[in-house]
CSV table of C-alpha atoms in Angstrom, one decimal:
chain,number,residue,atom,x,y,z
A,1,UNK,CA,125.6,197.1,112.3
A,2,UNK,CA,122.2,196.4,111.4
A,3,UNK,CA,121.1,196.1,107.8
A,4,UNK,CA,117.4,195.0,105.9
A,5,UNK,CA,117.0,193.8,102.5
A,6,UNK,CA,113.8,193.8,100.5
A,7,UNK,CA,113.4,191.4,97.5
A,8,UNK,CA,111.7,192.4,95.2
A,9,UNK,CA,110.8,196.1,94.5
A,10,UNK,CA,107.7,195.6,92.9
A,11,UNK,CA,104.7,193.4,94.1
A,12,UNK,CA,101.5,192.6,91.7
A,13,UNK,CA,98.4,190.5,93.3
A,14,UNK,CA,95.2,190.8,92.3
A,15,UNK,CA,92.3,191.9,95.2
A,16,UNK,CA,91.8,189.1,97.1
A,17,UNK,CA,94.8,187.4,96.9
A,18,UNK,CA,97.6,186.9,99.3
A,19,UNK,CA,100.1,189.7,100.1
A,20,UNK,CA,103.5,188.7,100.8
A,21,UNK,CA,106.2,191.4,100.7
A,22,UNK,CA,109.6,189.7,102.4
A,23,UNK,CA,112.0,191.4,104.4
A,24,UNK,CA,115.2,190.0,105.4
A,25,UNK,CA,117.3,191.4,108.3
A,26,UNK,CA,121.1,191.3,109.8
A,27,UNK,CA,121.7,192.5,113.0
A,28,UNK,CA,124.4,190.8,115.6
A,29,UNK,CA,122.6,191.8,118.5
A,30,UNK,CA,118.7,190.7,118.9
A,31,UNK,CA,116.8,193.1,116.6
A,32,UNK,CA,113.6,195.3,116.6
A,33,UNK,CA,111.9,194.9,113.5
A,34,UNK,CA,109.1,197.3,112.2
A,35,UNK,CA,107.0,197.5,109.1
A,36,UNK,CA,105.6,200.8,107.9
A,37,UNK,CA,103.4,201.8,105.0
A,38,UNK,CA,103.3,205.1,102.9
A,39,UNK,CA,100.9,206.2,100.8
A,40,UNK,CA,102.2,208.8,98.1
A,41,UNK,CA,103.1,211.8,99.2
A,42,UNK,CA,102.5,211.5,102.9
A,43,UNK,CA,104.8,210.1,106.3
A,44,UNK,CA,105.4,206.8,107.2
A,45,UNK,CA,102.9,204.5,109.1
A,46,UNK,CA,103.4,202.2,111.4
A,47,UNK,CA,101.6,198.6,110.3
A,48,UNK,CA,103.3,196.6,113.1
A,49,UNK,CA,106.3,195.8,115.0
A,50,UNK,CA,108.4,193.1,116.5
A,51,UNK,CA,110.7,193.2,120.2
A,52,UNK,CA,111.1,190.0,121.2
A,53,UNK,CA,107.8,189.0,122.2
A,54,UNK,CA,105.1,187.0,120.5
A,55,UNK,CA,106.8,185.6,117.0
A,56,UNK,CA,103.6,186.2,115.1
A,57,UNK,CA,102.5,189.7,115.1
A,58,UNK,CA,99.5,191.3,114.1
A,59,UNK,CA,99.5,194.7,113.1
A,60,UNK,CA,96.1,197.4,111.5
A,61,UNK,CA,94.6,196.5,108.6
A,62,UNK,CA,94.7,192.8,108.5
A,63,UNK,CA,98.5,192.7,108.1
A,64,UNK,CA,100.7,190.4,110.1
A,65,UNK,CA,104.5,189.1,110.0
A,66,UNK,CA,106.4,186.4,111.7
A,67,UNK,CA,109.5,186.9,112.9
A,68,UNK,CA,111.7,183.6,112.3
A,69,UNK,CA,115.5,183.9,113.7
A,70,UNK,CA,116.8,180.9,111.9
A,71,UNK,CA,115.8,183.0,108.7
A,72,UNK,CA,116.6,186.2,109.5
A,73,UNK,CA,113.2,187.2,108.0
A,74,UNK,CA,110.1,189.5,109.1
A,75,UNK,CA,108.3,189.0,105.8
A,76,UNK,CA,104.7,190.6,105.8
A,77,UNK,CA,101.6,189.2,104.7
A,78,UNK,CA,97.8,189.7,104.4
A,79,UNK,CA,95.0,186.8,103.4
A,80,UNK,CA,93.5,188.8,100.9
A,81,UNK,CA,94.6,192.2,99.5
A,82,UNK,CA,92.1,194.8,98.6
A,83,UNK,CA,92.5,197.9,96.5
A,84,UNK,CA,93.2,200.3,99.3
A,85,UNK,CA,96.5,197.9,100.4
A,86,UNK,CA,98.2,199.4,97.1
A,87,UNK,CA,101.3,201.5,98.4
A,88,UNK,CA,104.8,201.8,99.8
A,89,UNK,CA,105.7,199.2,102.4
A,90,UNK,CA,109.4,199.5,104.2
A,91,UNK,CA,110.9,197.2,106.5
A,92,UNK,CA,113.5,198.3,109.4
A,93,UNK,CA,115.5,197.3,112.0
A,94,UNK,CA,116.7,198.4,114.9
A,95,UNK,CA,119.2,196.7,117.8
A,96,UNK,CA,118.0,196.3,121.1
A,97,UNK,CA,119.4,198.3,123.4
A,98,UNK,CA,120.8,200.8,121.1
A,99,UNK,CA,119.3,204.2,122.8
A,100,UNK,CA,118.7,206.8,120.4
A,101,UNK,CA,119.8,205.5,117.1
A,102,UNK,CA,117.8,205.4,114.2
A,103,UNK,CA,115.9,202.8,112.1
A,104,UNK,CA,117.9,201.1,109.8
A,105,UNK,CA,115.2,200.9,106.4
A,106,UNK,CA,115.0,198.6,103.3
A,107,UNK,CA,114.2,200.3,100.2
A,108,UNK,CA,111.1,199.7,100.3
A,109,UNK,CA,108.7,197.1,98.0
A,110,UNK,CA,105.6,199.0,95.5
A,111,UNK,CA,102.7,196.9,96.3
A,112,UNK,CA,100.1,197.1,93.5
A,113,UNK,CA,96.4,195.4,93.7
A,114,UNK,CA,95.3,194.6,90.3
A,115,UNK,CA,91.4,194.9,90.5
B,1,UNK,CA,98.1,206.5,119.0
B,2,UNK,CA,101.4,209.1,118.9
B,3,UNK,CA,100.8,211.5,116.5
B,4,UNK,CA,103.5,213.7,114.7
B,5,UNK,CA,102.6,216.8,113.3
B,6,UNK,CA,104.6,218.9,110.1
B,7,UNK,CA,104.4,221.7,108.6
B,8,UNK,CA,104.0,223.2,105.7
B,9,UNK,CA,103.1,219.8,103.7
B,10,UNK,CA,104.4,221.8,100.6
B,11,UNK,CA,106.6,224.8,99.9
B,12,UNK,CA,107.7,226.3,96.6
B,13,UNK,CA,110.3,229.5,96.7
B,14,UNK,CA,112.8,230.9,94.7
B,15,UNK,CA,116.3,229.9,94.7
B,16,UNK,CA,118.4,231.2,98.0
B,17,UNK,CA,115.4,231.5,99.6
B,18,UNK,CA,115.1,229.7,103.2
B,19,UNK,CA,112.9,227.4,104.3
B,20,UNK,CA,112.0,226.0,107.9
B,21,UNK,CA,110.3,223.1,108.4
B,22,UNK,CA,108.4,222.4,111.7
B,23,UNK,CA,108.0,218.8,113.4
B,24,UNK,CA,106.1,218.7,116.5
B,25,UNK,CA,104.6,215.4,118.9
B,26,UNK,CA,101.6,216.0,119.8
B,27,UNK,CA,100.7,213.5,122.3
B,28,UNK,CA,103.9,212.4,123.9
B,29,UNK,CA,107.2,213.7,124.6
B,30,UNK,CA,110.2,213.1,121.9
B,31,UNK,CA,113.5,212.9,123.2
B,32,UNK,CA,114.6,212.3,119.6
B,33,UNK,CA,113.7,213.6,116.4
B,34,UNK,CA,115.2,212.1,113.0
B,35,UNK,CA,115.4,214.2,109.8
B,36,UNK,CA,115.0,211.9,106.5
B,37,UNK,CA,115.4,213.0,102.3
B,38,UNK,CA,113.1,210.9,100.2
B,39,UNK,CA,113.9,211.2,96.7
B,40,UNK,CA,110.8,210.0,94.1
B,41,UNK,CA,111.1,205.8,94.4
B,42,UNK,CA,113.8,205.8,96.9
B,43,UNK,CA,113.7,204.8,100.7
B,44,UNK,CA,114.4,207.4,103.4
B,45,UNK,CA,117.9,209.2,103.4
B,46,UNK,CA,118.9,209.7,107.2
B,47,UNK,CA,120.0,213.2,107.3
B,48,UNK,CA,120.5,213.5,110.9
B,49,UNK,CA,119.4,212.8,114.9
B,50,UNK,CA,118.9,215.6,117.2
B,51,UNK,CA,118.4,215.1,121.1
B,52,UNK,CA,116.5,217.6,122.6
B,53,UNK,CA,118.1,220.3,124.3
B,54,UNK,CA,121.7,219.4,122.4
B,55,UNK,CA,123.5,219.8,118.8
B,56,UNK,CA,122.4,217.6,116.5
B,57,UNK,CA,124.4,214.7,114.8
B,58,UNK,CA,124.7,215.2,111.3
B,59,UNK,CA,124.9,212.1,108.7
B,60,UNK,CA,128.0,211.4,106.5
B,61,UNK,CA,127.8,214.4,103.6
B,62,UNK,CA,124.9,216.3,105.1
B,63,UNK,CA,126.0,219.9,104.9
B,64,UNK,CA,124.9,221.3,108.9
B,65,UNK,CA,125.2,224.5,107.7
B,66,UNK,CA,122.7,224.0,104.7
B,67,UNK,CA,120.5,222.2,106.9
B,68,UNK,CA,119.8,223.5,110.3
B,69,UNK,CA,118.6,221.8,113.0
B,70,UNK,CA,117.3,222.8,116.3
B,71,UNK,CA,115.2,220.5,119.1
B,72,UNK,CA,114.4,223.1,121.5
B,73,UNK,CA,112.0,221.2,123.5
B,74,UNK,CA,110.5,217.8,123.6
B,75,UNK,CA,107.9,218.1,121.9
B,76,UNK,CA,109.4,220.6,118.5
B,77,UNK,CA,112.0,220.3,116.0
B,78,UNK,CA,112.8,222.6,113.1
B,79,UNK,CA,114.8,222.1,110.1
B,80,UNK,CA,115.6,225.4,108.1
B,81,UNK,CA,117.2,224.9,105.0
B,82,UNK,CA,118.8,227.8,103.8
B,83,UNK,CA,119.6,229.5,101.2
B,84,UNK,CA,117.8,226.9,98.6
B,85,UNK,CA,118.6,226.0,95.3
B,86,UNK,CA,116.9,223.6,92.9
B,87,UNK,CA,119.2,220.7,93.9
B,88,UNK,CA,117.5,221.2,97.6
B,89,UNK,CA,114.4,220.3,95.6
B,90,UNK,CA,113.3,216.8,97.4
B,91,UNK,CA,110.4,215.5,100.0
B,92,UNK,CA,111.5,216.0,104.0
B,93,UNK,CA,110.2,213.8,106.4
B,94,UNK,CA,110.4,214.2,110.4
B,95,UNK,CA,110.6,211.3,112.9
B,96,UNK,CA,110.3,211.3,116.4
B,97,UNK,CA,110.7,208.7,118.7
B,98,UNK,CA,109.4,208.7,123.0
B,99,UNK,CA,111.7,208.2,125.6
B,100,UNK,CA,112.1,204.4,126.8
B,101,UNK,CA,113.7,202.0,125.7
B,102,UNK,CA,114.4,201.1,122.0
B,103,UNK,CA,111.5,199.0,121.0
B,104,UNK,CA,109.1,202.3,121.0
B,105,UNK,CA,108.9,202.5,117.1
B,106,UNK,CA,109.5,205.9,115.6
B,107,UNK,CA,106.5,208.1,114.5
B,108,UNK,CA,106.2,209.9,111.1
B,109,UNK,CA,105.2,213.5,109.9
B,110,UNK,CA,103.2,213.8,106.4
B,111,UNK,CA,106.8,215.1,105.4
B,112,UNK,CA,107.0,218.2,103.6
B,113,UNK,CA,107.4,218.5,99.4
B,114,UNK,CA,110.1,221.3,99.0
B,115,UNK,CA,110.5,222.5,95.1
B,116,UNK,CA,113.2,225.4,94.6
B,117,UNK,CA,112.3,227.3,91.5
């Protein structure tokens, strides 16, 4: 079974600082691993996503994450956060190869950009 | 990129009234559709999977015949929930996910905000 954990449900930077929201991940088999954003009261959007290619991954709006097996982590960052960044970010997982099951989320980390 | 389409973004209706919900792809073809419960703060509930063209699979303590599901075709799924009462109250999102293999990510709906008076 697959499984994601967030740390940290609240995130504070002030524009222009880094963004670093972490997501750890369990998962026997290889994993998929997404990031999506939502902004209040609307869907999910997908920022970026990881399977099994390039490590790094760069995703819209100046966010990337690096996926890093020896740490079970897909944490996602940004250089310099503006006041537009300020959201709901969620991490999931998925197994390769699993056909039509669904993404396994976190619970999700508040970012909020302090002007 | 995919786009995923839902409707209406907000309903409010007396108790035992029914609702339906519509999620349709617009741009590609979903053999699966996810239904999720969002409560305020929280992450996304899984409430169920449908394939289309078969029944859906239901999560654990997700009443199928509160919430009905249909996938009739690839690119529309419908969730009716009926006979609502204020506990239904909640935000719905749809999900729908291509055919391939399992690294196509799932797409989101603007989910819907249900209140039950």
């Amino acid at each position: 079974a697959q499984s994601v954990t967030q740390l940290g449900s609240h995130v504070s930077v002030s524009e222009g600082a880094l963004v670093l929201l972490r997501c750890n991940y369990s998962s026997s088999v290889p994993p998929y691993l997404f990031w999506y954003v939502q902004y209040p009261n609307q869907g999910l959007q997908l920022l970026l996503k990881y399977t099994s290619a390039a490590t790094l991954v760069k995703g819209i709006n100046g966010f990337e994450a690096e996926f890093k097996k020896s740490e079970t982590s897909f944490h996602l960052t940004k250089p310099s956060a503006h006041m537009s960044d300020a959201a709901e970010y969620f991490c999931a997982v998925r197994a390769a190869f699993s056909g039509n099951t669904p993404l396994v989320f976190g619970k999700g980390t508040r970012l909020s950009v302090i002007a | 990129g995919a786009v995923v389409s839902q409707h209406p973004s907000r309903v409010i209706c007396k108790s035992g009234t029914s609702v339906k919900i519509e999620c349709r792809s617009l741009d590609f073809q979903a053999t699966t559709m996810f239904w999720y419960r969002q409560f305020p703060k929280q992450s996304l509930m899984l409430m169920a999977t449908s394939n289309e063209g078969s029944k859906a699979t239901y999560e654990q303590g997700v009443e199928k015949d509160k919430f009905l599901i249909n996938h009739a075709s690839l690119t529309l799924s419908t969730l009716t929930v009926t006979s609502a009462h204020p506990e239904d109250s909640s935000f719905y999102i749809c999900s729908a996910r291509g055919q391939g293999e399992g690294n196509q990510p799932q797409h989101f709906g603007d989910g819907t905000r249900l209140s039950i008076l």
